[in-house]
Short mmCIF file of C-alpha atoms and ligand atoms in Angstrom, two decimals:
data_model
loop_
_atom_site.label_atom_id
_atom_site.label_comp_id
_atom_site.label_asym_id
_atom_site.label_seq_id
_atom_site.Cartn_x
_atom_site.Cartn_y
_atom_site.Cartn_z
CA MET A 18 -16.36 33.00 11.56
CA GLN A 19 -15.33 29.35 11.30
CA HIS A 20 -16.10 27.78 7.93
CA ILE A 21 -17.91 24.47 8.32
CA PRO A 22 -17.83 22.52 5.06
CA PRO A 23 -21.16 20.96 4.01
CA LEU A 24 -21.66 17.36 5.07
CA TRP A 25 -23.57 15.20 2.63
CA LEU A 26 -25.39 11.99 3.47
CA ASP A 27 -23.72 9.94 0.74
CA PRO A 28 -22.19 10.27 -2.77
CA GLU A 29 -25.53 9.50 -4.46
CA THR A 30 -27.25 12.45 -2.74
CA HIS A 31 -24.44 14.80 -3.68
CA LEU A 32 -24.34 13.61 -7.31
CA ALA A 33 -28.12 13.97 -7.72
CA ARG A 34 -28.17 17.50 -6.24
CA ARG A 35 -25.01 18.88 -7.83
CA THR A 36 -24.45 16.75 -11.00
CA PRO A 37 -20.73 17.69 -10.96
CA ASP A 38 -18.90 17.57 -14.27
CA HIS A 39 -15.49 16.94 -12.68
CA PRO A 40 -14.21 13.90 -10.72
CA ILE A 41 -14.82 13.94 -6.98
CA LEU A 42 -13.46 12.05 -4.00
CA TYR A 43 -16.06 11.38 -1.31
CA PHE A 44 -14.54 11.19 2.16
CA SER A 45 -16.19 9.59 5.18
CA PRO A 46 -14.32 10.59 8.39
CA ARG A 47 -16.43 7.99 10.21
CA VAL A 48 -14.92 5.17 8.15
CA LEU A 49 -11.39 6.54 8.68
CA HIS A 50 -11.93 6.69 12.46
CA HIS A 51 -13.21 3.14 12.42
CA VAL A 52 -10.13 1.83 10.56
CA ALA A 53 -7.75 3.82 12.79
CA GLU A 54 -9.41 2.32 15.86
CA ARG A 55 -9.14 -1.16 14.35
CA PHE A 56 -5.38 -0.73 13.89
CA GLN A 57 -4.91 0.70 17.37
CA ALA A 58 -6.95 -2.04 19.02
CA GLY A 59 -5.46 -4.94 17.07
CA PHE A 60 -1.83 -4.11 16.33
CA GLY A 61 0.37 -4.84 19.32
CA GLY A 62 2.54 -1.73 19.13
CA LEU A 63 2.77 1.85 17.91
CA VAL A 64 0.51 2.65 14.94
CA THR A 65 1.84 5.39 12.68
CA TYR A 66 0.39 6.58 9.36
CA ALA A 67 2.33 6.72 6.08
CA VAL A 68 1.47 10.23 4.93
CA LYS A 69 2.37 9.51 1.30
CA ALA A 70 -0.81 7.46 0.82
CA ASN A 71 -3.00 10.53 1.27
CA PRO A 72 -1.67 13.76 2.83
CA HIS A 73 -5.01 15.63 2.64
CA PRO A 74 -5.33 17.92 5.71
CA ALA A 75 -8.72 16.35 6.55
CA VAL A 76 -7.10 12.88 6.64
CA LEU A 77 -4.27 14.01 8.90
CA SER A 78 -6.49 15.96 11.29
CA ASN A 79 -9.01 13.12 11.54
CA LEU A 80 -6.23 10.64 12.27
CA VAL A 81 -4.92 12.93 15.00
CA ALA A 82 -8.46 13.12 16.41
CA ALA A 83 -8.64 9.31 16.27
CA GLY A 84 -5.52 9.06 18.45
CA ILE A 85 -2.74 8.60 15.86
CA ASN A 86 0.16 10.81 16.92
CA ALA A 87 3.10 9.39 14.98
CA PHE A 88 3.58 9.65 11.21
CA ASP A 89 5.87 8.14 8.59
CA VAL A 90 7.09 11.03 6.44
CA ALA A 91 9.18 10.95 3.29
CA SER A 92 9.91 14.62 2.58
CA PRO A 93 9.98 18.09 4.18
CA ALA A 94 6.60 18.87 2.58
CA GLU A 95 5.07 15.90 4.39
CA MET A 96 6.70 17.05 7.64
CA GLU A 97 5.11 20.46 7.18
CA ALA A 98 1.70 18.84 6.56
CA VAL A 99 2.01 16.77 9.73
CA ARG A 100 3.15 19.75 11.81
CA THR A 101 0.14 21.72 10.55
CA ALA A 102 -2.17 18.90 11.66
CA SER A 103 -0.56 18.55 15.08
CA ALA A 104 2.07 20.51 16.99
CA GLU A 105 2.98 17.39 19.00
CA ALA A 106 2.98 14.69 16.33
CA VAL A 107 6.06 12.46 16.28
CA MET A 108 7.74 11.95 12.90
CA HIS A 109 9.61 8.96 11.51
CA TYR A 110 11.61 9.84 8.40
CA ASN A 111 11.60 6.55 6.55
CA ASN A 112 12.64 7.55 3.07
CA PRO A 113 16.23 6.20 3.16
CA MET A 114 17.48 8.50 0.36
CA ARG A 115 17.80 12.13 1.47
CA SER A 116 19.63 15.22 0.29
CA ARG A 117 21.67 17.15 2.85
CA GLU A 118 19.03 19.91 2.80
CA GLU A 119 16.29 17.33 3.53
CA ILE A 120 18.33 16.00 6.45
CA ASP A 121 18.62 19.54 7.83
CA ALA A 122 14.83 19.87 7.53
CA GLY A 123 14.33 16.57 9.38
CA ILE A 124 16.58 17.77 12.20
CA LYS A 125 14.63 21.04 12.33
CA TYR A 126 11.33 19.12 12.53
CA ASP A 127 12.81 17.04 15.37
CA VAL A 128 12.39 13.70 13.55
CA ALA A 129 12.44 10.95 16.17
CA SER A 130 13.44 8.02 13.97
CA TRP A 131 15.40 7.80 10.71
CA SER A 132 15.71 4.77 8.47
CA VAL A 133 18.93 3.93 6.64
CA ASP A 134 19.94 1.16 4.24
CA GLU A 135 23.46 2.07 3.11
CA LEU A 136 26.65 3.17 4.83
CA SER A 137 27.00 6.29 2.66
CA GLU A 138 23.50 7.37 3.73
CA LEU A 139 24.28 6.70 7.39
CA GLU A 140 27.37 8.89 7.08
CA LYS A 141 25.15 11.70 5.76
CA LEU A 142 23.22 11.59 9.07
CA HIS A 143 26.22 12.62 11.21
CA ALA A 144 24.46 15.79 12.47
CA VAL A 145 21.38 13.88 13.71
CA PRO A 146 21.36 14.11 17.53
CA ARG A 147 22.51 10.90 19.24
CA SER A 148 19.29 10.89 21.28
CA LYS A 149 17.40 9.84 18.12
CA GLU A 150 16.69 6.40 16.73
CA ILE A 151 18.16 5.04 13.52
CA ALA A 152 16.38 2.03 12.05
CA VAL A 153 18.32 -0.12 9.60
CA ARG A 154 16.07 -1.07 6.73
CA PHE A 155 16.65 -4.52 5.29
CA ALA A 156 15.03 -6.39 2.42
CA LEU A 157 14.39 -10.06 1.68
CA PRO A 158 13.19 -11.65 -1.56
CA VAL A 159 9.73 -12.48 -0.18
CA SER A 160 6.51 -12.72 -2.15
CA GLY A 161 2.94 -11.81 -1.19
CA ALA A 162 2.83 -8.14 -2.20
CA ALA A 163 1.45 -6.47 -5.34
CA TYR A 164 4.98 -5.59 -6.45
CA ASP A 165 8.55 -5.83 -5.21
CA PHE A 166 9.59 -3.10 -2.75
CA GLY A 167 13.00 -4.68 -2.09
CA SER A 168 14.37 -3.76 -5.51
CA LYS A 169 14.69 -0.08 -4.55
CA PHE A 170 15.40 0.11 -0.83
CA GLY A 171 16.65 -2.23 1.88
CA ALA A 172 20.09 -3.60 2.77
CA ALA A 173 20.84 -7.29 2.35
CA PRO A 174 20.84 -9.01 5.78
CA LEU A 175 24.66 -9.15 5.97
CA GLU A 176 24.95 -5.43 5.21
CA ALA A 177 22.21 -4.76 7.77
CA VAL A 178 24.34 -6.49 10.43
CA GLU A 179 27.24 -4.12 9.75
CA LEU A 180 24.98 -1.06 9.65
CA LEU A 181 23.33 -1.99 12.93
CA LYS A 182 26.73 -2.33 14.62
CA ARG A 183 27.73 1.07 13.26
CA VAL A 184 24.50 2.74 14.45
CA ALA A 185 25.09 1.39 17.96
CA ALA A 186 28.79 2.31 17.92
CA GLU A 187 27.94 5.91 16.91
CA GLY A 188 25.60 6.21 19.90
CA TRP A 189 22.16 6.37 18.23
CA THR A 190 19.31 4.13 19.44
CA PRO A 191 19.44 1.08 17.15
CA ALA A 192 16.31 -0.30 15.51
CA LEU A 193 15.38 -2.36 12.47
CA CYS A 194 12.70 -1.80 9.85
CA PHE A 195 11.36 -3.43 6.72
CA HIS A 196 8.45 -3.10 4.31
CA PRO A 197 6.98 -6.32 2.91
CA GLY A 198 5.57 -4.50 -0.16
CA THR A 199 2.26 -2.80 -0.71
CA GLN A 200 -1.06 -4.72 -0.71
CA CYS A 201 0.63 -7.72 0.90
CA GLU A 202 -1.99 -10.42 1.22
CA ASP A 203 0.17 -13.08 2.84
CA GLU A 204 1.08 -12.69 6.51
CA ALA A 205 3.91 -15.21 5.96
CA ALA A 206 5.91 -12.28 4.51
CA TRP A 207 5.91 -10.51 7.91
CA VAL A 208 6.72 -13.75 9.72
CA GLU A 209 9.76 -14.34 7.50
CA TYR A 210 10.96 -10.75 7.97
CA ILE A 211 10.57 -10.87 11.77
CA HIS A 212 12.64 -14.05 12.08
CA ALA A 213 15.27 -12.52 9.78
CA ALA A 214 15.31 -9.43 12.01
CA LYS A 215 16.20 -11.62 14.99
CA ARG A 216 19.04 -13.26 13.05
CA ILE A 217 20.41 -9.79 12.17
CA VAL A 218 20.21 -8.73 15.84
CA ASP A 219 22.05 -11.88 16.92
CA ALA A 220 24.73 -11.59 14.26
CA ALA A 221 25.35 -7.94 15.15
CA GLY A 222 25.22 -8.55 18.89
CA VAL A 223 23.18 -5.36 19.12
CA PRO A 224 19.80 -5.47 20.87
CA ILE A 225 17.12 -3.32 19.22
CA ALA A 226 14.65 -1.06 20.98
CA ARG A 227 12.07 -1.18 18.20
CA LEU A 228 11.15 -3.18 15.13
CA ASN A 229 9.18 -1.37 12.42
CA VAL A 230 7.18 -3.91 10.40
CA GLY A 231 6.28 -1.40 7.70
CA GLY A 232 3.10 -0.74 5.85
CA GLY A 233 1.89 -3.14 3.20
CA PHE A 234 -1.34 -4.17 4.95
CA ALA A 235 -3.89 -5.06 2.30
CA ALA A 236 -6.89 -2.91 1.46
CA ASN A 237 -10.25 -4.23 0.35
CA ARG A 238 -10.03 -4.54 -3.45
CA ASP A 239 -12.66 -7.11 -4.36
CA GLY A 240 -15.45 -6.53 -1.85
CA GLU A 241 -14.12 -8.87 0.79
CA ALA A 242 -12.54 -6.92 3.67
CA PRO A 243 -9.06 -8.32 4.39
CA ASP A 244 -8.59 -9.95 7.77
CA LEU A 245 -6.19 -7.44 9.32
CA GLU A 246 -6.51 -9.09 12.71
CA ARG A 247 -5.10 -12.33 11.29
CA VAL A 248 -2.02 -10.40 10.11
CA PHE A 249 -1.71 -8.62 13.49
CA SER A 250 -1.81 -11.89 15.35
CA ALA A 251 0.76 -13.51 13.02
CA ILE A 252 3.07 -10.52 13.60
CA ASN A 253 2.58 -10.73 17.34
CA LEU A 254 3.20 -14.48 17.48
CA ALA A 255 6.30 -14.34 15.25
CA THR A 256 7.78 -11.52 17.37
CA GLN A 257 7.19 -13.54 20.52
CA GLU A 258 8.68 -16.71 19.00
CA ALA A 259 11.71 -14.94 17.55
CA PHE A 260 12.58 -12.50 20.35
CA GLY A 261 11.03 -13.98 23.50
CA ALA A 262 12.04 -11.89 26.51
CA GLN A 263 14.02 -9.47 24.29
CA ARG A 264 10.89 -8.54 22.39
CA PRO A 265 11.31 -5.05 20.84
CA GLN A 266 8.48 -2.55 20.70
CA LEU A 267 6.65 -2.95 17.38
CA ILE A 268 5.79 -0.12 15.02
CA CYS A 269 3.64 -0.27 11.90
CA GLU A 270 3.17 2.41 9.25
CA PRO A 271 0.13 1.58 7.13
CA GLY A 272 -0.78 3.91 4.28
CA ARG A 273 -3.06 2.04 1.90
CA ALA A 274 -4.99 -0.04 4.44
CA MET A 275 -5.49 2.93 6.76
CA VAL A 276 -7.02 5.34 4.28
CA SER A 277 -8.35 3.41 1.26
CA GLU A 278 -11.78 2.54 2.51
CA SER A 279 -12.70 6.02 3.67
CA PHE A 280 -12.83 7.43 0.11
CA THR A 281 -14.92 6.66 -2.96
CA LEU A 282 -14.00 8.23 -6.28
CA ALA A 283 -16.76 9.30 -8.68
CA ALA A 284 -15.81 9.84 -12.33
CA ARG A 285 -18.38 10.90 -14.92
CA ILE A 286 -18.90 9.24 -18.29
CA LYS A 287 -18.16 11.86 -20.98
CA GLY A 288 -19.01 9.69 -23.93
CA MET A 289 -19.46 6.15 -25.18
CA ARG A 290 -18.38 4.58 -28.48
CA LYS A 291 -18.80 1.29 -30.35
CA GLY A 292 -22.20 0.58 -28.85
CA GLY A 293 -20.95 1.26 -25.33
CA GLU A 294 -17.98 -1.08 -25.59
CA VAL A 295 -15.63 1.91 -25.18
CA ILE A 296 -16.17 4.46 -22.44
CA PHE A 297 -14.49 7.82 -21.80
CA LEU A 298 -14.38 9.00 -18.18
CA ASN A 299 -13.46 12.44 -16.84
CA ASP A 300 -10.70 10.86 -14.73
CA GLY A 301 -7.99 8.39 -15.64
CA ILE A 302 -4.46 7.19 -14.98
CA TYR A 303 -3.03 10.72 -14.86
CA GLY A 304 -5.62 11.55 -12.20
CA GLY A 305 -7.16 9.63 -9.32
CA LEU A 306 -7.20 6.25 -11.10
CA VAL A 307 -3.41 5.95 -11.36
CA ASP A 308 -3.23 3.18 -8.74
CA ILE A 309 -5.55 1.00 -10.85
CA ARG A 310 -2.97 1.07 -13.64
CA ASP A 311 -0.43 -0.53 -11.25
CA MET A 312 -2.72 -2.70 -9.09
CA GLY A 313 -5.23 -3.94 -11.67
CA LEU A 314 -8.98 -3.45 -11.88
CA PRO A 315 -10.83 -3.34 -8.57
CA GLY A 316 -13.57 -5.90 -8.01
CA ARG A 317 -16.05 -3.22 -6.90
CA VAL A 318 -17.52 -0.53 -9.11
CA GLU A 319 -21.01 0.95 -9.24
CA VAL A 320 -22.70 3.13 -11.85
CA VAL A 321 -25.07 5.86 -10.69
CA ASN A 322 -27.23 8.02 -12.99
CA ALA A 323 -27.68 11.78 -12.65
CA ASP A 324 -30.64 11.16 -10.31
CA GLY A 325 -28.39 9.24 -7.93
CA GLN A 326 -29.95 5.87 -8.82
CA HIS A 327 -27.73 2.81 -9.19
CA ARG A 328 -27.78 1.15 -12.61
CA GLN A 329 -28.85 -2.46 -12.16
CA GLY A 330 -28.29 -3.99 -15.62
CA GLU A 331 -26.29 -7.10 -16.26
CA ARG A 332 -22.60 -6.29 -16.32
CA ARG A 333 -20.38 -6.49 -19.37
CA PRO A 334 -16.67 -5.70 -19.68
CA ARG A 335 -15.69 -2.33 -21.20
CA VAL A 336 -12.60 -0.57 -22.47
CA VAL A 337 -12.20 2.59 -20.36
CA PHE A 338 -10.19 5.65 -21.38
CA GLY A 339 -9.38 8.70 -19.25
CA PRO A 340 -10.06 12.29 -20.37
CA THR A 341 -6.61 13.32 -21.67
CA CYS A 342 -5.46 13.16 -25.27
CA ASP A 343 -2.86 10.52 -24.40
CA SER A 344 -3.69 7.01 -25.56
CA LEU A 345 -1.84 5.53 -22.55
CA ASP A 346 -4.63 7.05 -20.46
CA ARG A 347 -6.54 3.76 -20.37
CA LEU A 348 -7.51 1.46 -17.49
CA PRO A 349 -6.69 -2.23 -17.71
CA ASP A 350 -9.31 -3.66 -20.07
CA GLY A 351 -12.50 -5.33 -18.93
CA LEU A 352 -14.09 -3.03 -16.34
CA PRO A 353 -17.53 -4.64 -15.84
CA LEU A 354 -20.29 -2.01 -16.03
CA PRO A 355 -24.08 -2.47 -16.14
CA GLU A 356 -25.74 -2.87 -19.56
CA ASP A 357 -27.92 0.23 -18.98
CA THR A 358 -24.90 2.54 -18.32
CA ARG A 359 -25.27 5.86 -20.21
CA THR A 360 -23.27 9.00 -21.02
CA GLY A 361 -23.59 11.44 -18.09
CA ASP A 362 -23.65 8.62 -15.51
CA TYR A 363 -21.05 8.39 -12.74
CA VAL A 364 -18.77 5.42 -12.14
CA LEU A 365 -18.12 5.01 -8.41
CA PHE A 366 -14.83 3.41 -7.39
CA PRO A 367 -14.96 2.53 -3.65
CA GLY A 368 -11.76 2.12 -1.66
CA LEU A 369 -9.77 4.77 -3.55
CA GLY A 370 -8.42 6.80 -0.63
CA ALA A 371 -4.81 5.72 -1.06
CA TYR A 372 -2.49 6.81 -3.86
CA SER A 373 -5.30 8.65 -5.68
CA SER A 374 -5.37 12.41 -5.00
CA ALA A 375 -1.77 12.10 -3.74
CA MET A 376 -0.61 11.03 -7.21
CA SER A 377 -3.10 12.88 -9.39
CA THR A 378 -1.60 15.29 -11.95
CA GLN A 379 -3.22 18.21 -13.77
CA PHE A 380 -2.13 16.82 -17.16
CA ASN A 381 -4.22 18.27 -19.99
CA GLY A 382 -6.11 20.32 -17.39
CA TYR A 383 -7.74 17.29 -15.77
CA GLY A 384 -7.12 15.56 -12.43
CA LEU A 385 -8.57 15.37 -8.95
CA SER A 386 -9.07 18.53 -6.96
CA ASP A 387 -12.43 18.18 -5.22
CA VAL A 388 -13.24 16.34 -2.00
CA ALA A 389 -16.75 16.21 -0.55
CA THR A 390 -17.39 14.98 2.98
CA VAL A 391 -20.12 12.38 3.45
CA ILE A 392 -21.53 10.42 6.35
CA GLU A 393 -21.81 7.16 4.45
CA LEU A 394 -20.10 5.86 1.34
CA SER A 395 -22.69 4.42 -1.07
CA GLY A 396 -24.77 2.96 1.67
CA GLN A 397 -21.79 0.95 2.93
CA GLN A 398 -21.53 0.77 6.68
CA PRO A 399 -18.04 0.46 8.19
CA LYS A 400 -17.41 -3.21 8.90
C1 LIG B 511 8.71 3.41 4.18
C2 LIG B 511 7.27 3.19 3.84
N1 LIG B 511 6.39 3.00 4.84
C3 LIG B 511 5.07 2.81 4.60
C4 LIG B 511 4.58 2.83 3.31
C5 LIG B 511 3.10 2.63 3.11
O1 LIG B 511 2.87 1.43 2.47
P1 LIG B 511 1.39 0.91 2.25
O2 LIG B 511 0.64 2.02 1.62
O3 LIG B 511 1.54 -0.27 1.37
O4 LIG B 511 0.83 0.55 3.60
C6 LIG B 511 5.46 3.00 2.23
C7 LIG B 511 4.96 3.01 0.86
O5 LIG B 511 5.63 3.32 -0.09
C8 LIG B 511 6.84 3.19 2.50
O6 LIG B 511 7.73 3.40 1.53
#
C-alpha cells in the first residue's frame, strides 16, 4: 500500500499537536510550485534547479511535477538523486573540478552540459562525447552578491577566449557560463557579465549556442520579496543589446531563490540565561542554521509557544547559541525575539529551504533530520 505522509495545515498546528523536541523543517509544496512557475513564466530561457541548495527527494519530485526537467548537479550523488526523481531529467554538471571517476559517472548519467574553467580540466574531459555541450565558466570582479564566487571558480576573460576556441576546435558544442554570486541583489552584475560574454565570443570568433547566467537570484531575507521579474527583464534586455540576432539560448540555475521560501525551520528553546538575554536553541550553525552564520541574521523570525500561539511582546535582541558543546555554535548576535519568549517555545525561521538540511551535520548528535509537509507556512500565502 502506498504510504501517504500526513499533511498539516501549518507549522503552528503541528507544533501544538506534537510539541516536537527536535528541530523541524516545514515544507509547503504549494509555495515551491508557485516559485517554480514564477521562474518559468518570467525567465526567458531554460530554468534548471541547482540541486545543492536542497536535494530532498520531495523537492526534486515537486520540481519535476512543476515542469522543471533540467538540473544543475555537482557530484555523482546529486546525479543519482535527480535520476531517482525523474528518468528523463537532463543534467548539467557545473562543478568545474572533477576527479576522473566523477567524469566517468557524468558520462554514465549522460550529462548534457559540462562547465570548465581551466585547460587542465578541459583535457580531463577527453572521453565526453562530442555531441555534448561544454560551457566555459568565466569570472569578473563584480559586486552585488553576499560573497565572492569568482575567487574559487571561473577563468579570466582572456583565458575564457582560449578555452572557448579549444572547445569548438575539439568538436563539442561551445557555450559560456558564469555565476554572479549567491544572494545577488543587484541586476547590474548580470548585465556586466552578459556584455563580457559577448566580448569573449567576439574575441574567440566562436558563436555560442547557450549562455548560462547562473544562480545567485536573491531570496527573501527581510520580509520584502525580491523583484525577480526586474532581474529577468534586465537579463533579457542585456542579452538582446549584447547579442542582437546572434542571441544564444539562456539558461539559469537558481538554488537559493527557487527553494528558500518553501521551507520554514522551527527550533525549540532549550533554556534561557541572564534574564533571557542568552538563549539556547536545539539547532544551530552545525545544523539547519548554518547559512545564517554566513549570510547574517534574517529579518524575519517568529516565536510560537507550545500551544501554537505567536508571542506578541516587544522585541529585544538576544545572544543565541546552538545545542552543541562548541562555543562557535552561536548565531550572529542580536536576534530580535519577543519579550514574552519562554523556554519550550519555538523560534520559526521562514525562508530556510536553501543550504539548511543540505548542510546540516549530526555533530554532537544534533542536526536536522525531520521534514513535515504543510499547506501553508505560518499563515503566509505565496505572493
Ligand atoms: C554552478 C552553480 N550553479 C548554481 C548555484 C546556485 O546558486 P544560488 O543558490 O545562489 O542560486 C551554485 C551555488 O553554489 C553553483 O555553484
